[in-house]
Amino acid sequence: MDDDNLDLHVATRSEAGVTVVSVRGEVDAASVPLLEPPLREAIGRGAPLVLDLVDCEFVDSTGLHTIIEASSELERLGLGFALACVPQGPVARVVEVALPGVLDLRASAAEAVAALAG
């Protein structure tokens, strides 16, 4: 796989005791291998996790599967998980149709952090 052709950027930070993984680009079968290592590392921190997809333009079924795996692992560990995405945006629509009521959707990373930190 030629990573230079993938337009996926992942950054991790800690905020108020919550790990935030921010993604910019498209989360699909080609780019998920770039997202999985930072997600595993973030889960390993033992803190609640926000997956910030506000700047994500597209998520396919492979991306949804990766999100569900992360959410399930955090639940198993007794840690919180929230997904930040643009309300009524492409990611929110896919998540709401494919996984209605399954994930905690928030309009911004800041809102998600506040929900998990408090």
PDB file of C-alpha atoms in Angstrom:
ATOM      1  CA  MET A   1       0.000   0.000   0.000  1.00  0.00           C
ATOM      2  CA  ASP A   2       1.364   3.421  -0.929  1.00  0.00           C
ATOM      3  CA  ASP A   3       0.622   5.678   2.057  1.00  0.00           C
ATOM      4  CA  ASP A   4       1.605   8.761   0.031  1.00  0.00           C
ATOM      5  CA  ASN A   5      -1.584   8.405  -1.985  1.00  0.00           C
ATOM      6  CA  LEU A   6      -3.820   8.314   1.082  1.00  0.00           C
ATOM      7  CA  ASP A   7      -5.207  11.588   2.322  1.00  0.00           C
ATOM      8  CA  LEU A   8      -5.704  10.580   5.946  1.00  0.00           C
ATOM      9  CA  HIS A   9      -4.176  12.550   8.780  1.00  0.00           C
ATOM     10  CA  VAL A  10      -4.417  11.343  12.371  1.00  0.00           C
ATOM     11  CA  ALA A  11      -3.374  13.297  15.459  1.00  0.00           C
ATOM     12  CA  THR A  12      -3.657  12.336  19.117  1.00  0.00           C
ATOM     13  CA  ARG A  13      -3.776  14.595  22.153  1.00  0.00           C
ATOM     14  CA  SER A  14      -4.921  14.502  25.751  1.00  0.00           C
ATOM     15  CA  GLU A  15      -7.461  16.991  27.061  1.00  0.00           C
ATOM     16  CA  ALA A  16      -9.019  17.035  30.555  1.00  0.00           C
ATOM     17  CA  GLY A  17      -8.067  13.387  31.109  1.00  0.00           C
ATOM     18  CA  VAL A  18      -9.636  12.318  27.800  1.00  0.00           C
ATOM     19  CA  THR A  19      -7.667  11.057  24.814  1.00  0.00           C
ATOM     20  CA  VAL A  20      -8.718  12.715  21.553  1.00  0.00           C
ATOM     21  CA  VAL A  21      -7.894  11.092  18.216  1.00  0.00           C
ATOM     22  CA  SER A  22      -8.575  13.596  15.413  1.00  0.00           C
ATOM     23  CA  VAL A  23      -8.942  12.389  11.840  1.00  0.00           C
ATOM     24  CA  ARG A  24      -8.917  14.410   8.647  1.00  0.00           C
ATOM     25  CA  GLY A  25      -9.680  12.787   5.311  1.00  0.00           C
ATOM     26  CA  GLU A  26     -11.583   9.641   4.389  1.00  0.00           C
ATOM     27  CA  VAL A  27     -11.837   6.545   6.567  1.00  0.00           C
ATOM     28  CA  ASP A  28     -12.196   3.603   4.222  1.00  0.00           C
ATOM     29  CA  ALA A  29     -10.693   0.188   3.501  1.00  0.00           C
ATOM     30  CA  ALA A  30      -7.521   1.788   2.132  1.00  0.00           C
ATOM     31  CA  SER A  31      -6.942   4.194   5.028  1.00  0.00           C
ATOM     32  CA  VAL A  32      -8.116   2.175   8.054  1.00  0.00           C
ATOM     33  CA  PRO A  33      -4.648   0.567   8.421  1.00  0.00           C
ATOM     34  CA  LEU A  34      -3.329   4.079   9.110  1.00  0.00           C
ATOM     35  CA  LEU A  35      -6.001   4.734  11.756  1.00  0.00           C
ATOM     36  CA  GLU A  36      -5.863   1.453  13.661  1.00  0.00           C
ATOM     37  CA  PRO A  37      -2.401   1.870  15.316  1.00  0.00           C
ATOM     38  CA  PRO A  38      -3.177   5.325  16.798  1.00  0.00           C
ATOM     39  CA  LEU A  39      -6.555   4.029  18.005  1.00  0.00           C
ATOM     40  CA  ARG A  40      -4.948   0.999  19.681  1.00  0.00           C
ATOM     41  CA  GLU A  41      -2.358   3.256  21.308  1.00  0.00           C
ATOM     42  CA  ALA A  42      -5.082   5.645  22.495  1.00  0.00           C
ATOM     43  CA  ILE A  43      -7.125   2.799  23.976  1.00  0.00           C
ATOM     44  CA  GLY A  44      -3.975   1.563  25.709  1.00  0.00           C
ATOM     45  CA  ARG A  45      -3.728   4.858  27.582  1.00  0.00           C
ATOM     46  CA  GLY A  46      -6.601   3.741  29.802  1.00  0.00           C
ATOM     47  CA  ALA A  47      -8.599   6.949  29.467  1.00  0.00           C
ATOM     48  CA  PRO A  48     -11.947   7.810  27.881  1.00  0.00           C
ATOM     49  CA  LEU A  49     -11.629   8.373  24.137  1.00  0.00           C
ATOM     50  CA  VAL A  50     -13.071  10.874  21.694  1.00  0.00           C
ATOM     51  CA  LEU A  51     -12.779  10.018  18.023  1.00  0.00           C
ATOM     52  CA  ASP A  52     -12.945  13.402  16.331  1.00  0.00           C
ATOM     53  CA  LEU A  53     -14.267  12.991  12.785  1.00  0.00           C
ATOM     54  CA  VAL A  54     -15.413  16.611  12.360  1.00  0.00           C
ATOM     55  CA  ASP A  55     -12.873  17.012   9.524  1.00  0.00           C
ATOM     56  CA  CYS A  56     -13.577  13.581   8.080  1.00  0.00           C
ATOM     57  CA  GLU A  57     -15.300  13.621   4.702  1.00  0.00           C
ATOM     58  CA  PHE A  58     -16.304   9.971   4.357  1.00  0.00           C
ATOM     59  CA  VAL A  59     -16.606   6.729   6.336  1.00  0.00           C
ATOM     60  CA  ASP A  60     -17.305   3.375   4.710  1.00  0.00           C
ATOM     61  CA  SER A  61     -18.275   0.051   6.295  1.00  0.00           C
ATOM     62  CA  THR A  62     -14.644  -0.777   7.071  1.00  0.00           C
ATOM     63  CA  GLY A  63     -14.328   2.509   8.935  1.00  0.00           C
ATOM     64  CA  LEU A  64     -17.575   1.854  10.812  1.00  0.00           C
ATOM     65  CA  HIS A  65     -16.284  -1.564  11.819  1.00  0.00           C
ATOM     66  CA  THR A  66     -13.097   0.017  13.189  1.00  0.00           C
ATOM     67  CA  ILE A  67     -15.127   2.587  15.146  1.00  0.00           C
ATOM     68  CA  ILE A  68     -17.353  -0.144  16.627  1.00  0.00           C
ATOM     69  CA  GLU A  69     -14.316  -2.222  17.595  1.00  0.00           C
ATOM     70  CA  ALA A  70     -12.784   0.768  19.416  1.00  0.00           C
ATOM     71  CA  SER A  71     -16.063   1.583  21.141  1.00  0.00           C
ATOM     72  CA  SER A  72     -16.568  -2.049  22.202  1.00  0.00           C
ATOM     73  CA  GLU A  73     -13.039  -2.337  23.581  1.00  0.00           C
ATOM     74  CA  LEU A  74     -13.447   0.857  25.604  1.00  0.00           C
ATOM     75  CA  GLU A  75     -16.783  -0.379  26.937  1.00  0.00           C
ATOM     76  CA  ARG A  76     -15.149  -3.677  27.912  1.00  0.00           C
ATOM     77  CA  LEU A  77     -12.497  -1.679  29.796  1.00  0.00           C
ATOM     78  CA  GLY A  78     -15.145   0.451  31.516  1.00  0.00           C
ATOM     79  CA  LEU A  79     -14.038   3.607  29.677  1.00  0.00           C
ATOM     80  CA  GLY A  80     -16.172   6.157  27.847  1.00  0.00           C
ATOM     81  CA  PHE A  81     -16.260   6.737  24.104  1.00  0.00           C
ATOM     82  CA  ALA A  82     -17.774   9.523  22.041  1.00  0.00           C
ATOM     83  CA  LEU A  83     -17.704  10.322  18.358  1.00  0.00           C
ATOM     84  CA  ALA A  84     -17.451  13.960  17.277  1.00  0.00           C
ATOM     85  CA  CYS A  85     -18.848  14.687  13.815  1.00  0.00           C
ATOM     86  CA  VAL A  86     -20.696  17.440  12.009  1.00  0.00           C
ATOM     87  CA  PRO A  87     -24.422  17.140  12.761  1.00  0.00           C
ATOM     88  CA  GLN A  88     -26.241  16.094   9.593  1.00  0.00           C
ATOM     89  CA  GLY A  89     -22.834  15.812   7.876  1.00  0.00           C
ATOM     90  CA  PRO A  90     -21.796  12.782   5.824  1.00  0.00           C
ATOM     91  CA  VAL A  91     -20.258  10.893   8.746  1.00  0.00           C
ATOM     92  CA  ALA A  92     -23.201  11.550  11.085  1.00  0.00           C
ATOM     93  CA  ARG A  93     -25.667  10.411   8.425  1.00  0.00           C
ATOM     94  CA  VAL A  94     -23.814   7.143   7.813  1.00  0.00           C
ATOM     95  CA  VAL A  95     -23.477   6.434  11.551  1.00  0.00           C
ATOM     96  CA  GLU A  96     -27.122   7.282  12.251  1.00  0.00           C
ATOM     97  CA  VAL A  97     -28.362   5.041   9.439  1.00  0.00           C
ATOM     98  CA  ALA A  98     -25.998   2.111  10.050  1.00  0.00           C
ATOM     99  CA  LEU A  99     -25.817   2.281  13.853  1.00  0.00           C
ATOM    100  CA  PRO A 100     -28.869   4.169  15.131  1.00  0.00           C
ATOM    101  CA  GLY A 101     -28.497   4.991  18.817  1.00  0.00           C
ATOM    102  CA  VAL A 102     -25.358   2.873  19.235  1.00  0.00           C
ATOM    103  CA  LEU A 103     -22.731   5.624  19.513  1.00  0.00           C
ATOM    104  CA  ASP A 104     -22.606   8.832  21.521  1.00  0.00           C
ATOM    105  CA  LEU A 105     -22.482  11.487  18.763  1.00  0.00           C
ATOM    106  CA  ARG A 106     -21.336  15.009  19.630  1.00  0.00           C
ATOM    107  CA  ALA A 107     -21.089  18.114  17.434  1.00  0.00           C
ATOM    108  CA  SER A 108     -17.476  18.888  18.373  1.00  0.00           C
ATOM    109  CA  ALA A 109     -14.465  17.383  20.099  1.00  0.00           C
ATOM    110  CA  ALA A 110     -14.825  19.967  22.868  1.00  0.00           C
ATOM    111  CA  GLU A 111     -18.442  18.913  23.502  1.00  0.00           C
ATOM    112  CA  ALA A 112     -17.425  15.237  23.509  1.00  0.00           C
ATOM    113  CA  VAL A 113     -14.530  15.857  25.912  1.00  0.00           C
ATOM    114  CA  ALA A 114     -16.826  17.786  28.238  1.00  0.00           C
ATOM    115  CA  ALA A 115     -19.328  14.910  28.224  1.00  0.00           C
ATOM    116  CA  LEU A 116     -16.659  12.300  29.035  1.00  0.00           C
ATOM    117  CA  ALA A 117     -14.626  14.377  31.482  1.00  0.00           C
ATOM    118  CA  GLY A 118     -17.591  15.434  33.614  1.00  0.00           C
TER     119      GLY A 118
END
